[in-house]
């Protein structure tokens, strides 16, 4: 929610997310979007750059990485934790 003057970010989960993996994936996605856009120039904010950025940080975003690989959006091998 960017229409307030509070130092917060609001996001919503839809469809009654019940599984731990799905909730964590959503939280990781929001966290990744925030840090990616904060740390990169406007010119570099595109899908390919974001996917590469997440792939380089798969230990920080394990559930997001798994779903991106499963959906074919990320073409990397998972690093064992």
mmCIF file of the C-alpha atoms, coordinates in Angstrom:
data_MODEL
# 
_entry.id   MODEL 
# 
loop_
_atom_site.group_PDB 
_atom_site.id 
_atom_site.type_symbol 
_atom_site.label_atom_id 
_atom_site.label_alt_id 
_atom_site.label_comp_id 
_atom_site.label_asym_id 
_atom_site.label_entity_id 
_atom_site.label_seq_id 
_atom_site.pdbx_PDB_ins_code 
_atom_site.Cartn_x 
_atom_site.Cartn_y 
_atom_site.Cartn_z 
_atom_site.occupancy 
_atom_site.B_iso_or_equiv 
_atom_site.pdbx_formal_charge 
_atom_site.auth_seq_id 
_atom_site.auth_comp_id 
_atom_site.auth_asym_id 
_atom_site.auth_atom_id 
_atom_site.pdbx_PDB_model_num 
ATOM 1  C CA . UNK A 1 1  ? 0.000  0.000   0.000   1.00 0.00 ? 1  UNK A CA 1 
ATOM 2  C CA . UNK A 1 2  ? 1.882  3.060   -1.210  1.00 0.00 ? 2  UNK A CA 1 
ATOM 3  C CA . UNK A 1 3  ? -0.830 5.633   -0.523  1.00 0.00 ? 3  UNK A CA 1 
ATOM 4  C CA . UNK A 1 4  ? 0.046  6.012   3.155   1.00 0.00 ? 4  UNK A CA 1 
ATOM 5  C CA . UNK A 1 5  ? 2.880  7.919   4.725   1.00 0.00 ? 5  UNK A CA 1 
ATOM 6  C CA . UNK A 1 6  ? 3.866  5.009   6.918   1.00 0.00 ? 6  UNK A CA 1 
ATOM 7  C CA . UNK A 1 7  ? 7.107  3.136   6.343   1.00 0.00 ? 7  UNK A CA 1 
ATOM 8  C CA . UNK A 1 8  ? 5.342  -0.147  5.481   1.00 0.00 ? 8  UNK A CA 1 
ATOM 9  C CA . UNK A 1 9  ? 4.637  -2.426  2.553   1.00 0.00 ? 9  UNK A CA 1 
ATOM 10 C CA . UNK A 1 10 ? 1.276  -4.169  2.240   1.00 0.00 ? 10 UNK A CA 1 
ATOM 11 C CA . UNK A 1 11 ? 0.664  -7.319  0.236   1.00 0.00 ? 11 UNK A CA 1 
ATOM 12 C CA . UNK A 1 12 ? -2.252 -9.692  0.147   1.00 0.00 ? 12 UNK A CA 1 
ATOM 13 C CA . UNK A 1 13 ? -2.529 -13.428 -0.361  1.00 0.00 ? 13 UNK A CA 1 
ATOM 14 C CA . UNK A 1 14 ? -5.529 -14.583 -2.346  1.00 0.00 ? 14 UNK A CA 1 
ATOM 15 C CA . UNK A 1 15 ? -7.395 -17.889 -2.643  1.00 0.00 ? 15 UNK A CA 1 
ATOM 16 C CA . UNK A 1 16 ? -6.846 -18.850 0.984   1.00 0.00 ? 16 UNK A CA 1 
ATOM 17 C CA . UNK A 1 17 ? -3.215 -19.930 0.742   1.00 0.00 ? 17 UNK A CA 1 
ATOM 18 C CA . UNK A 1 18 ? -2.994 -22.815 3.176   1.00 0.00 ? 18 UNK A CA 1 
ATOM 19 C CA . UNK A 1 19 ? 0.261  -24.585 2.496   1.00 0.00 ? 19 UNK A CA 1 
ATOM 20 C CA . UNK A 1 20 ? 3.502  -23.416 4.048   1.00 0.00 ? 20 UNK A CA 1 
ATOM 21 C CA . UNK A 1 21 ? 5.322  -23.618 0.697   1.00 0.00 ? 21 UNK A CA 1 
ATOM 22 C CA . UNK A 1 22 ? 2.819  -21.351 -1.067  1.00 0.00 ? 22 UNK A CA 1 
ATOM 23 C CA . UNK A 1 23 ? 2.772  -18.776 1.710   1.00 0.00 ? 23 UNK A CA 1 
ATOM 24 C CA . UNK A 1 24 ? 6.575  -18.717 1.848   1.00 0.00 ? 24 UNK A CA 1 
ATOM 25 C CA . UNK A 1 25 ? 6.773  -18.418 -1.950  1.00 0.00 ? 25 UNK A CA 1 
ATOM 26 C CA . UNK A 1 26 ? 4.521  -15.352 -1.826  1.00 0.00 ? 26 UNK A CA 1 
ATOM 27 C CA . UNK A 1 27 ? 6.517  -13.751 0.997   1.00 0.00 ? 27 UNK A CA 1 
ATOM 28 C CA . UNK A 1 28 ? 9.804  -14.503 -0.766  1.00 0.00 ? 28 UNK A CA 1 
ATOM 29 C CA . UNK A 1 29 ? 8.455  -12.991 -3.993  1.00 0.00 ? 29 UNK A CA 1 
ATOM 30 C CA . UNK A 1 30 ? 7.503  -9.736  -2.269  1.00 0.00 ? 30 UNK A CA 1 
ATOM 31 C CA . UNK A 1 31 ? 10.872 -9.606  -0.501  1.00 0.00 ? 31 UNK A CA 1 
ATOM 32 C CA . UNK A 1 32 ? 12.736 -10.313 -3.749  1.00 0.00 ? 32 UNK A CA 1 
ATOM 33 C CA . UNK A 1 33 ? 10.817 -7.662  -5.703  1.00 0.00 ? 33 UNK A CA 1 
ATOM 34 C CA . UNK A 1 34 ? 11.507 -5.096  -2.990  1.00 0.00 ? 34 UNK A CA 1 
ATOM 35 C CA . UNK A 1 35 ? 15.263 -5.728  -2.804  1.00 0.00 ? 35 UNK A CA 1 
ATOM 36 C CA . UNK A 1 36 ? 15.675 -6.175  -6.551  1.00 0.00 ? 36 UNK A CA 1 
ATOM 37 C CA . UNK A 1 37 ? 14.018 -2.861  -7.364  1.00 0.00 ? 37 UNK A CA 1 
ATOM 38 C CA . UNK A 1 38 ? 15.788 -1.105  -4.504  1.00 0.00 ? 38 UNK A CA 1 
ATOM 39 C CA . UNK A 1 39 ? 19.248 -2.315  -5.536  1.00 0.00 ? 39 UNK A CA 1 
ATOM 40 C CA . UNK A 1 40 ? 18.983 -1.996  -9.333  1.00 0.00 ? 40 UNK A CA 1 
ATOM 41 C CA . UNK A 1 41 ? 18.630 0.953   -11.634 1.00 0.00 ? 41 UNK A CA 1 
ATOM 42 C CA . UNK A 1 42 ? 15.340 1.556   -13.405 1.00 0.00 ? 42 UNK A CA 1 
ATOM 43 C CA . UNK A 1 43 ? 17.027 0.564   -16.677 1.00 0.00 ? 43 UNK A CA 1 
ATOM 44 C CA . UNK A 1 44 ? 17.860 -2.896  -15.267 1.00 0.00 ? 44 UNK A CA 1 
ATOM 45 C CA . UNK A 1 45 ? 14.384 -3.600  -13.857 1.00 0.00 ? 45 UNK A CA 1 
ATOM 46 C CA . UNK A 1 46 ? 13.159 -6.266  -16.269 1.00 0.00 ? 46 UNK A CA 1 
ATOM 47 C CA . UNK A 1 47 ? 12.088 -9.887  -16.021 1.00 0.00 ? 47 UNK A CA 1 
ATOM 48 C CA . UNK A 1 48 ? 15.345 -11.403 -17.267 1.00 0.00 ? 48 UNK A CA 1 
ATOM 49 C CA . UNK A 1 49 ? 17.413 -9.385  -14.801 1.00 0.00 ? 49 UNK A CA 1 
ATOM 50 C CA . UNK A 1 50 ? 15.039 -10.278 -11.975 1.00 0.00 ? 50 UNK A CA 1 
ATOM 51 C CA . UNK A 1 51 ? 15.182 -14.001 -12.750 1.00 0.00 ? 51 UNK A CA 1 
ATOM 52 C CA . UNK A 1 52 ? 18.980 -13.902 -12.883 1.00 0.00 ? 52 UNK A CA 1 
ATOM 53 C CA . UNK A 1 53 ? 19.051 -11.967 -9.606  1.00 0.00 ? 53 UNK A CA 1 
ATOM 54 C CA . UNK A 1 54 ? 16.813 -14.545 -7.880  1.00 0.00 ? 54 UNK A CA 1 
ATOM 55 C CA . UNK A 1 55 ? 18.905 -17.389 -9.309  1.00 0.00 ? 55 UNK A CA 1 
ATOM 56 C CA . UNK A 1 56 ? 22.032 -15.867 -7.779  1.00 0.00 ? 56 UNK A CA 1 
ATOM 57 C CA . UNK A 1 57 ? 20.274 -15.721 -4.411  1.00 0.00 ? 57 UNK A CA 1 
ATOM 58 C CA . UNK A 1 58 ? 18.491 -19.066 -4.385  1.00 0.00 ? 58 UNK A CA 1 
ATOM 59 C CA . UNK A 1 59 ? 19.612 -19.733 -0.817  1.00 0.00 ? 59 UNK A CA 1 
ATOM 60 C CA . UNK A 1 60 ? 17.647 -16.632 0.276   1.00 0.00 ? 60 UNK A CA 1 
ATOM 61 C CA . UNK A 1 61 ? 14.575 -17.534 -1.794  1.00 0.00 ? 61 UNK A CA 1 
ATOM 62 C CA . UNK A 1 62 ? 14.312 -21.352 -1.798  1.00 0.00 ? 62 UNK A CA 1 
ATOM 63 C CA . UNK A 1 63 ? 10.537 -21.653 -2.317  1.00 0.00 ? 63 UNK A CA 1 
ATOM 64 C CA . UNK A 1 64 ? 10.452 -18.956 -4.999  1.00 0.00 ? 64 UNK A CA 1 
ATOM 65 C CA . UNK A 1 65 ? 13.402 -20.587 -6.769  1.00 0.00 ? 65 UNK A CA 1 
ATOM 66 C CA . UNK A 1 66 ? 11.716 -24.004 -6.735  1.00 0.00 ? 66 UNK A CA 1 
ATOM 67 C CA . UNK A 1 67 ? 8.510  -22.718 -8.337  1.00 0.00 ? 67 UNK A CA 1 
ATOM 68 C CA . UNK A 1 68 ? 10.383 -20.666 -10.951 1.00 0.00 ? 68 UNK A CA 1 
ATOM 69 C CA . UNK A 1 69 ? 12.381 -23.756 -11.949 1.00 0.00 ? 69 UNK A CA 1 
ATOM 70 C CA . UNK A 1 70 ? 9.235  -25.926 -11.978 1.00 0.00 ? 70 UNK A CA 1 
ATOM 71 C CA . UNK A 1 71 ? 7.407  -23.422 -14.215 1.00 0.00 ? 71 UNK A CA 1 
ATOM 72 C CA . UNK A 1 72 ? 10.408 -23.219 -16.572 1.00 0.00 ? 72 UNK A CA 1 
ATOM 73 C CA . UNK A 1 73 ? 11.099 -19.553 -15.887 1.00 0.00 ? 73 UNK A CA 1 
ATOM 74 C CA . UNK A 1 74 ? 14.457 -20.171 -14.221 1.00 0.00 ? 74 UNK A CA 1 
ATOM 75 C CA . UNK A 1 75 ? 16.988 -22.434 -15.894 1.00 0.00 ? 75 UNK A CA 1 
ATOM 76 C CA . UNK A 1 76 ? 19.412 -23.285 -13.095 1.00 0.00 ? 76 UNK A CA 1 
ATOM 77 C CA . UNK A 1 77 ? 20.174 -26.224 -10.887 1.00 0.00 ? 77 UNK A CA 1 
ATOM 78 C CA . UNK A 1 78 ? 19.253 -26.038 -7.233  1.00 0.00 ? 78 UNK A CA 1 
ATOM 79 C CA . UNK A 1 79 ? 22.183 -25.743 -4.860  1.00 0.00 ? 79 UNK A CA 1 
ATOM 80 C CA . UNK A 1 80 ? 21.983 -28.182 -1.958  1.00 0.00 ? 80 UNK A CA 1 
ATOM 81 C CA . UNK A 1 81 ? 21.447 -26.380 1.335   1.00 0.00 ? 81 UNK A CA 1 
# 
